[in-house]
C-alpha positions as YAML, in Angstrom:
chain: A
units: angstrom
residues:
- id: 1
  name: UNK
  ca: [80.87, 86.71, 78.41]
- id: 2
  name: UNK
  ca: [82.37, 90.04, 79.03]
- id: 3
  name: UNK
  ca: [83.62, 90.35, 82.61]
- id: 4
  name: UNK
  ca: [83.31, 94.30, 83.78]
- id: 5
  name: UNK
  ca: [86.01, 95.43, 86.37]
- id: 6
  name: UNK
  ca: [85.52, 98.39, 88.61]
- id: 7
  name: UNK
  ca: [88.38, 99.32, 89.97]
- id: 8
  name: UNK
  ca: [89.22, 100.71, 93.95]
- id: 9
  name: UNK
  ca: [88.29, 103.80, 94.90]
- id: 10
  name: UNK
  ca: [91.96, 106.15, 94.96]
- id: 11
  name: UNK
  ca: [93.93, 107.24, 98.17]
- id: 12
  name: UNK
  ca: [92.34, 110.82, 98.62]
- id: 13
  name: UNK
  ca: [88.97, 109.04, 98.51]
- id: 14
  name: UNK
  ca: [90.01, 106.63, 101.24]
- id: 15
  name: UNK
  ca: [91.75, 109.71, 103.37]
- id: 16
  name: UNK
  ca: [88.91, 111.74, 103.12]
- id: 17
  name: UNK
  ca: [86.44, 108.66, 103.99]
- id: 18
  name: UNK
  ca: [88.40, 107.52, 107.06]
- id: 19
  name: UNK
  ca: [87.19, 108.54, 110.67]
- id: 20
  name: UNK
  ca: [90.58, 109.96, 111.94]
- id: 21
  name: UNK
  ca: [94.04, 110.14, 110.63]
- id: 22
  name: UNK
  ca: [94.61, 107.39, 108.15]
- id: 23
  name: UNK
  ca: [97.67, 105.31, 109.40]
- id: 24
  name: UNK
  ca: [100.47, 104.22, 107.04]
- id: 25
  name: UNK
  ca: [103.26, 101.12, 106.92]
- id: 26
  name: UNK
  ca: [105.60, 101.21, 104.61]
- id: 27
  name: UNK
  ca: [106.58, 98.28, 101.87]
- id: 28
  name: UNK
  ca: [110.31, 98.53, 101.63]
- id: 29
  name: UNK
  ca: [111.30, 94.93, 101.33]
- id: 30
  name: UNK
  ca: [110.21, 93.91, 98.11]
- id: 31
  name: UNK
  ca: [108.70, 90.86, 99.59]
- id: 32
  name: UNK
  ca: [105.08, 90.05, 98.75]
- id: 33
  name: UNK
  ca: [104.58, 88.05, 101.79]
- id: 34
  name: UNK
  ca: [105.60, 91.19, 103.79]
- id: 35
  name: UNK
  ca: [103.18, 93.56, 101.67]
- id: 36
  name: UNK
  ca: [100.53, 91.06, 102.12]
- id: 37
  name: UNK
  ca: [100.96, 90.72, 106.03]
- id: 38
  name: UNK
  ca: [100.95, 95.11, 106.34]
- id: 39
  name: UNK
  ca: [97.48, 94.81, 104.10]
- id: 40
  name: UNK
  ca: [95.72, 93.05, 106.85]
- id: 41
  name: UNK
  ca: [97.56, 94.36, 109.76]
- id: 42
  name: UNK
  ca: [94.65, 97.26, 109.73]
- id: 43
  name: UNK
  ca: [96.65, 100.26, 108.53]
- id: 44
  name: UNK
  ca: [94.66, 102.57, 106.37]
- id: 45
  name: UNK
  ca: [96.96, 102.60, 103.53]
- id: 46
  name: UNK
  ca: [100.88, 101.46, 102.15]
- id: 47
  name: UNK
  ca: [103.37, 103.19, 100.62]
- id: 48
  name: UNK
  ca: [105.13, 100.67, 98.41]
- id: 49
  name: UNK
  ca: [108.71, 102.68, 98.04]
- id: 50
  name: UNK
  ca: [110.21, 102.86, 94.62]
- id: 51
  name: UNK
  ca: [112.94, 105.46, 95.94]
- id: 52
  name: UNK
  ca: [114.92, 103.84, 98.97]
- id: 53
  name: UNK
  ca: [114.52, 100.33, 97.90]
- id: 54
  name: UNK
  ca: [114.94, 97.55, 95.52]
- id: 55
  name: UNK
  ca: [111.33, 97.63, 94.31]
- id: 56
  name: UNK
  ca: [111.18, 97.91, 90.41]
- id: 57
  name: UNK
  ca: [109.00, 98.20, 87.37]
- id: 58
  name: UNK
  ca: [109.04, 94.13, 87.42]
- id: 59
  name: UNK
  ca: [107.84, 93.77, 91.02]
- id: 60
  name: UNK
  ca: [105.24, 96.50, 91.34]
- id: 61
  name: UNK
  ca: [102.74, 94.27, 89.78]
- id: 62
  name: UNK
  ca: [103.63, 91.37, 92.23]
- id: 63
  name: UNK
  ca: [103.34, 93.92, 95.09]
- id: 64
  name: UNK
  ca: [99.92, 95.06, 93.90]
- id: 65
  name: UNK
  ca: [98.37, 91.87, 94.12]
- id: 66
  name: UNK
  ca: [99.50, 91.14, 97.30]
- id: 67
  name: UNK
  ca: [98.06, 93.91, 98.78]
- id: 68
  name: UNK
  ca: [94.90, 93.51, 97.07]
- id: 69
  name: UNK
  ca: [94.66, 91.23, 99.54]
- id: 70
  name: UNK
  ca: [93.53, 93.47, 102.60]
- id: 71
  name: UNK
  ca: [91.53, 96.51, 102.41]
- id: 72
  name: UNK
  ca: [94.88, 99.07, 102.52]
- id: 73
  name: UNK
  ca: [95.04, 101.31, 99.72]
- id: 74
  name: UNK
  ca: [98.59, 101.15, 98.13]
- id: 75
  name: UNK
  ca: [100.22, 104.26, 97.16]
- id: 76
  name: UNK
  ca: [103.39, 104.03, 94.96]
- id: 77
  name: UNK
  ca: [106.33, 106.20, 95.40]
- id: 78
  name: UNK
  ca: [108.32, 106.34, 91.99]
- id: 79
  name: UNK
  ca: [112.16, 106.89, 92.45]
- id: 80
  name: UNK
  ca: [111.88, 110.04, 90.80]
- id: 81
  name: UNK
  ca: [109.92, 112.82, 88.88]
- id: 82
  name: UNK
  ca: [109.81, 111.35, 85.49]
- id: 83
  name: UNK
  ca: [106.97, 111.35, 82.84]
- id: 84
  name: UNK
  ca: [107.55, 108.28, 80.84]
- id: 85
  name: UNK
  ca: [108.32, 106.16, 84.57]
- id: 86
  name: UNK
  ca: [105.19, 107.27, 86.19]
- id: 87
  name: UNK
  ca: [103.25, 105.99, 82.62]
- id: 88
  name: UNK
  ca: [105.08, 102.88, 83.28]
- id: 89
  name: UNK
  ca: [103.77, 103.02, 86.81]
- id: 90
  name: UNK
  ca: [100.15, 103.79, 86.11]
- id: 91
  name: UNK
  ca: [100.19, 101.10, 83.02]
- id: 92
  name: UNK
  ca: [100.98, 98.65, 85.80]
- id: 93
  name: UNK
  ca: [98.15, 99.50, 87.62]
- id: 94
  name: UNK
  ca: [99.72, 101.74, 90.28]
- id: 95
  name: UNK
  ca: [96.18, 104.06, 90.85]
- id: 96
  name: UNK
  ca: [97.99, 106.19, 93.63]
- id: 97
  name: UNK
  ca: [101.43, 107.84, 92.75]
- id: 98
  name: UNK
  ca: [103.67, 109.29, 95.01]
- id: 99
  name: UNK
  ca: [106.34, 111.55, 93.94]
- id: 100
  name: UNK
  ca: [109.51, 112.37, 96.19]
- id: 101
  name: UNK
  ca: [111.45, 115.45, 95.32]
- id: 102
  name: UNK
  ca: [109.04, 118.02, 94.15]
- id: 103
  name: UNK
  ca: [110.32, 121.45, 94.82]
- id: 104
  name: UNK
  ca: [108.45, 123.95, 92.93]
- id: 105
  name: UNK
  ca: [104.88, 124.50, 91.70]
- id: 106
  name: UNK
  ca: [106.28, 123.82, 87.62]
- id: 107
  name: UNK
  ca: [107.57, 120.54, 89.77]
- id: 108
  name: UNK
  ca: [103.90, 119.73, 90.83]
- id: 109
  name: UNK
  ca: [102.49, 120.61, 87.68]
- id: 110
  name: UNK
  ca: [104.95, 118.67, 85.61]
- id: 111
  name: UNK
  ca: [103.49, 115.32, 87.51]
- id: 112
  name: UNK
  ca: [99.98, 116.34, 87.31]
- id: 113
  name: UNK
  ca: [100.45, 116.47, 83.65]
- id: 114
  name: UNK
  ca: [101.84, 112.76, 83.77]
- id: 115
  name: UNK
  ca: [99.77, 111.34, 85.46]
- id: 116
  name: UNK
  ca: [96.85, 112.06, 83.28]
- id: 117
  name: UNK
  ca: [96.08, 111.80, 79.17]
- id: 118
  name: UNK
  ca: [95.75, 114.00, 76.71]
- id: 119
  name: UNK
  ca: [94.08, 117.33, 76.81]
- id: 120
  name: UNK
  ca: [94.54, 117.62, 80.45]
- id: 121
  name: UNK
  ca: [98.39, 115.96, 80.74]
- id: 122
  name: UNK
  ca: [100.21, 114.15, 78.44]
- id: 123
  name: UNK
  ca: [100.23, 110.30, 79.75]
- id: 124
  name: UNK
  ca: [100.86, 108.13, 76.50]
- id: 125
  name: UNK
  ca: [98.15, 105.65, 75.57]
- id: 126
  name: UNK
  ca: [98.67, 102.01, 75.89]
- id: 127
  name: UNK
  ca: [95.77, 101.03, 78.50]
- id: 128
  name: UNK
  ca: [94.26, 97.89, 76.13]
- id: 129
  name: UNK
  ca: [97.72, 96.34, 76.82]
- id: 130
  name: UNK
  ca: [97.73, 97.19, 80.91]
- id: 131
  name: UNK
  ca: [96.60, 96.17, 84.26]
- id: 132
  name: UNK
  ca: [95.53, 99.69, 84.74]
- id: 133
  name: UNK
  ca: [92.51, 98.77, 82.63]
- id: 134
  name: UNK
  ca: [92.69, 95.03, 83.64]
- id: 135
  name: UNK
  ca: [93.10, 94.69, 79.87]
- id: 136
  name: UNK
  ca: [89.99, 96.66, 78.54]
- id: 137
  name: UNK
  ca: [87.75, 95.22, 81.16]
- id: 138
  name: UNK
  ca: [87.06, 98.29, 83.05]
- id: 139
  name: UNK
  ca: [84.06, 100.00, 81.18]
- id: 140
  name: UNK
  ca: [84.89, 103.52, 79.31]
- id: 141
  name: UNK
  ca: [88.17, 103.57, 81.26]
- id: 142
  name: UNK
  ca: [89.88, 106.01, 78.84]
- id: 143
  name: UNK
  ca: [87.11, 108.64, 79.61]
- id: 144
  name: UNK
  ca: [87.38, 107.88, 82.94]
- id: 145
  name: UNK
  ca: [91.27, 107.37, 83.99]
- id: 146
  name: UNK
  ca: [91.24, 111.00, 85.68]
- id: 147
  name: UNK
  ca: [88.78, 110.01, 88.37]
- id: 148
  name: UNK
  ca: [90.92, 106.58, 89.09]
- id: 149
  name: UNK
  ca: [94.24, 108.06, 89.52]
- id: 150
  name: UNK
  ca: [95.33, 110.49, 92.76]
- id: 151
  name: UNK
  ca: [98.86, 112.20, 93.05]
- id: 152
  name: UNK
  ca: [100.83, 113.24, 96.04]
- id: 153
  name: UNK
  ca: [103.57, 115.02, 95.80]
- id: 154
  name: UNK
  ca: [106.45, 115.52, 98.40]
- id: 155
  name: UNK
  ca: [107.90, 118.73, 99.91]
- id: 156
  name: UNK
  ca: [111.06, 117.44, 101.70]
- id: 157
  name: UNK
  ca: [113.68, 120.35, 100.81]
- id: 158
  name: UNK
  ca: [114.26, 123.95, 102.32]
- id: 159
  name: UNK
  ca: [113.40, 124.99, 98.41]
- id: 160
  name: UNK
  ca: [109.64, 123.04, 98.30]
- id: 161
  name: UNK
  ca: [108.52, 124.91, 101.96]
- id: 162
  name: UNK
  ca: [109.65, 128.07, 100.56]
- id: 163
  name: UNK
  ca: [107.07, 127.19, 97.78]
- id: 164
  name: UNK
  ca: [104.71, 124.94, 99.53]
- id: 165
  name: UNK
  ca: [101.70, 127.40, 99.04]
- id: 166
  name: UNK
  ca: [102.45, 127.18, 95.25]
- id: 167
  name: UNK
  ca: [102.58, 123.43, 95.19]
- id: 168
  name: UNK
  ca: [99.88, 123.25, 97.45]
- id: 169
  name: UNK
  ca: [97.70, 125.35, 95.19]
- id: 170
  name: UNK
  ca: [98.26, 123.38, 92.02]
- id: 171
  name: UNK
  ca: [95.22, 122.06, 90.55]
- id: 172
  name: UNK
  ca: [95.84, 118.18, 90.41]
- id: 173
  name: UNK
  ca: [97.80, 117.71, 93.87]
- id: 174
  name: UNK
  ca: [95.64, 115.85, 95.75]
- id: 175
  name: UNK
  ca: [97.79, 115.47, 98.55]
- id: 176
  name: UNK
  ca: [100.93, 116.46, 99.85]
- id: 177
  name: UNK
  ca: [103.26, 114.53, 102.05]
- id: 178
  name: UNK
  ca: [106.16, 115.99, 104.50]
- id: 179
  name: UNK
  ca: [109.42, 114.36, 104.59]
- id: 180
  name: UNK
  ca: [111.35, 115.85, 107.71]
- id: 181
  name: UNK
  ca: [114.49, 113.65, 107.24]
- id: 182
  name: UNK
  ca: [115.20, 115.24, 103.77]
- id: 183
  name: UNK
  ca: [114.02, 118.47, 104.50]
- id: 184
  name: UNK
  ca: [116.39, 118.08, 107.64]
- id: 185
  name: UNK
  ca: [119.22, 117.23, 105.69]
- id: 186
  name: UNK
  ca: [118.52, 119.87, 102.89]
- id: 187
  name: UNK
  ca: [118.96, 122.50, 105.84]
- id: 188
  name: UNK
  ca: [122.28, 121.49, 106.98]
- id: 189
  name: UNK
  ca: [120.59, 119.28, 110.07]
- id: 190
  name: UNK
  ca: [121.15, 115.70, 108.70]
- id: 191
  name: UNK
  ca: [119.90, 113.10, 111.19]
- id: 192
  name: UNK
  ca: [117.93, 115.78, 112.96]
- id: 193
  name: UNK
  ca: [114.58, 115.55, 112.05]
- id: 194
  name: UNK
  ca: [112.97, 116.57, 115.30]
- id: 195
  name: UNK
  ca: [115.01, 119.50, 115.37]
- id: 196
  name: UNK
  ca: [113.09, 123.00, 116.19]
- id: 197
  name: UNK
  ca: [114.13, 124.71, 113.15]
- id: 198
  name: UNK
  ca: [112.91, 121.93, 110.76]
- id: 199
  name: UNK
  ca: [109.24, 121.10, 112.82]
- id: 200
  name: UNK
  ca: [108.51, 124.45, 112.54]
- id: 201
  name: UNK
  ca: [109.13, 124.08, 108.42]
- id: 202
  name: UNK
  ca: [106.73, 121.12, 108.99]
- id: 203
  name: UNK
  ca: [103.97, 123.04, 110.82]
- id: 204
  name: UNK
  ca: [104.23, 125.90, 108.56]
- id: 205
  name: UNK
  ca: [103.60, 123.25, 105.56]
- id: 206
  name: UNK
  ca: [100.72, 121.68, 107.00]
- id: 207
  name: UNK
  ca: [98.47, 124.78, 107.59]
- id: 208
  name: UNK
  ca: [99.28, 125.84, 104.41]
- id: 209
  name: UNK
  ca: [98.23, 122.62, 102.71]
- id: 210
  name: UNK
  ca: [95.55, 122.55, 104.92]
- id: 211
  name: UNK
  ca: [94.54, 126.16, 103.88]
- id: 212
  name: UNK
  ca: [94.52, 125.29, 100.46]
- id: 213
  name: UNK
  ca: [91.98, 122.89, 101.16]
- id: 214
  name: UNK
  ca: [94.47, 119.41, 100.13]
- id: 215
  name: UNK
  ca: [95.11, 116.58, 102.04]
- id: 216
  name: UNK
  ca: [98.46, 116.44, 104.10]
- id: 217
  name: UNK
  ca: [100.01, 114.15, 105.67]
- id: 218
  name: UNK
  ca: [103.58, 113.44, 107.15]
- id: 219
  name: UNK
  ca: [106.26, 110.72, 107.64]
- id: 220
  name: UNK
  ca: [107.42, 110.01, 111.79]
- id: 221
  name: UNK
  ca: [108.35, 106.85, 112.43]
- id: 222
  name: UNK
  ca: [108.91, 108.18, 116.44]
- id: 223
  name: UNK
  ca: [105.13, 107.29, 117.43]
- id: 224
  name: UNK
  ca: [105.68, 110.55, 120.15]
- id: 225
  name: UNK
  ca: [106.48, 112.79, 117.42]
- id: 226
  name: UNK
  ca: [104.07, 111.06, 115.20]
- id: 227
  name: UNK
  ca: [101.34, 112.20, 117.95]
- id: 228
  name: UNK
  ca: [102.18, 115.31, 117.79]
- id: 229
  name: UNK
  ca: [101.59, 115.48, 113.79]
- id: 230
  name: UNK
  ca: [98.30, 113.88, 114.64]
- id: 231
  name: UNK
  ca: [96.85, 116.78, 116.81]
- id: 232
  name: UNK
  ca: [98.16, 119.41, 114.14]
- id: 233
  name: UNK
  ca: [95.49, 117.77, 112.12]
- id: 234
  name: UNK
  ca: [97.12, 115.84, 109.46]
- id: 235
  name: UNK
  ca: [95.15, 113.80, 107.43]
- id: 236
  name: UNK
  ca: [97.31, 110.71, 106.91]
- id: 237
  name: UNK
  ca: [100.44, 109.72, 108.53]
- id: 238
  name: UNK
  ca: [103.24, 106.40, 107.73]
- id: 239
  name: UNK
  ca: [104.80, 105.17, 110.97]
- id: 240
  name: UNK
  ca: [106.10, 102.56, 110.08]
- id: 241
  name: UNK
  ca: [108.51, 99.93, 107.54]
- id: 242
  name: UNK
  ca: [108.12, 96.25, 107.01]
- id: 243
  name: UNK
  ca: [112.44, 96.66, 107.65]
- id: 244
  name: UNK
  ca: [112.17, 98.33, 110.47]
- id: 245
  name: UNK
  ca: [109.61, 96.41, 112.20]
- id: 246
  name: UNK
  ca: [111.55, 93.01, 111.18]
- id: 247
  name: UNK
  ca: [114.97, 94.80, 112.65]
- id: 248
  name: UNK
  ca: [113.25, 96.12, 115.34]
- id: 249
  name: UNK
  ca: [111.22, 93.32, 116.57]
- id: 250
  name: UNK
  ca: [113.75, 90.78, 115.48]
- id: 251
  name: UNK
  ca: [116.33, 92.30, 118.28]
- id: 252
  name: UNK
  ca: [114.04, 91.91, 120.82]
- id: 253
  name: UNK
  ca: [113.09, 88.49, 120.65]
- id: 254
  name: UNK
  ca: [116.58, 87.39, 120.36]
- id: 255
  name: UNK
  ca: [117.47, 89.18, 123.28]
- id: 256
  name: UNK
  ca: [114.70, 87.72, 125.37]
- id: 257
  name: UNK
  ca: [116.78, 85.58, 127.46]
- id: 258
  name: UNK
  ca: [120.31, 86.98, 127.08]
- id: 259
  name: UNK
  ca: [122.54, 86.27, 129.95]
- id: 260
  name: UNK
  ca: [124.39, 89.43, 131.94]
...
């Protein structure tokens, strides 16, 4: 009997479909356990981070059926802007890239053109042998792969918000997502993320994503700031780390009943 697989429906269908801004956590830890507990916390989606973390090629898999668990859609950030990882990536199964570090609009449309095959992009052929097909079981998937598969690329340096229109306008991006600690750091404000200078870099980004008619969303792990992303009208928004809420929460417990 041949078993037919239909695979989730991609992050920019689940943004667009949620009532509200779609709230993020972050997988950092590597831990399945952890990305299992954020996909049934009730965030909208994860971002399980191939950049800042020790997340590779071998545990993406792992990670991805973990989450599978709870009704989050995962997004995967790859470390860096590279055709033959983000194949890698997508063989795995990884439906929703992320990409960190895109500067320019020949930056956004060099991952568009990864992320999908031949005519439109150049993503090498191996899906018989991947989870990305679950091994030939989705029907027609080579004819399909396009509509399964949604990129979001990151402006998070003074460079990318001088071309944010461009990289907004590139047929492809689905979405675009704001780092303000890089883009703080890339104009000589490190640590300063909430600085005037660099919100009004991430205001200016967000109408102009929003102008060019592609999902945007933003990274604020200060839930006051994060607020304040929320009424600009963002459509998806990470506040959030399995780290951070274990260091976090961790302190406060064990300070519960500390003498003075």
């Amino acid at each position: 009997m041949q078993i037919r697989v239909n695979l989730p429906q991609t992050f920019s269908e689940h943004v667009r479909d949620t009532s509200g801004v779609a709230t993020g956590l972050w997988v950092c830890s590597g831990s399945p356990a952890a990305a299992e507990i954020l996909s049934l916390s009730g965030a909208e989606w994860l971002l399980i981070d191939g950049e800042h973390s020790p997340i590779g090629l071998e545990s993406i898999s792992s990670l991805l059926r973990a989450v599978a668990a709870g009704p989050a859609t995962p997004v995967v950030r790859v470390p860096v802007l590279d055709t033959a990882l983000i194949k890698q990536y997508l063989d795995l199964g990884a439906q929703n890239i992320m990409v960190p570090m895109v500067h320019t609009g020949e930056d956004a449309a060099n991952a568009v053109a990864a992320m999908h095959y031949p005519p439109k992009g150049v993503r090498g052929v191996g899906s018989a042998l991947a989870r990305s097909s679950r091994w030939n079981r989705v029907p027609g998937y080579l004819d399909q792969a396009s509509e399964t598969v949604s990129l979001t690329v990151q402006i998070e340096s003074e460079q990318a918000v001088h071309n944010c229109e461009a990289i907004a306008a590139t047929e492809g991006v689905d979405a675009v997502f704001i780092g303000p600690s890089d883009l703080a750091a890339s104009m000589g404000l490190l640590g300063q993320q909430s600085h005037p200078d660099v919100l009004k870099n991430v205001y200016h980004c967000i109408e102009v994503v929003k102008q060019a008619g592609k999902l945007v969303g933003v990274n604020a792990f200060n839930l006051e700031q994060a607020q304040e992303y929320v009424d600009a009208g963002v459509d998806f928004i990470a506040i959030g780390a399995d780290v951070q809420i274990l260091a976090s929460q961790s302190q406060v417990l064990a300070g519960t009943f500390e003498k003075e």
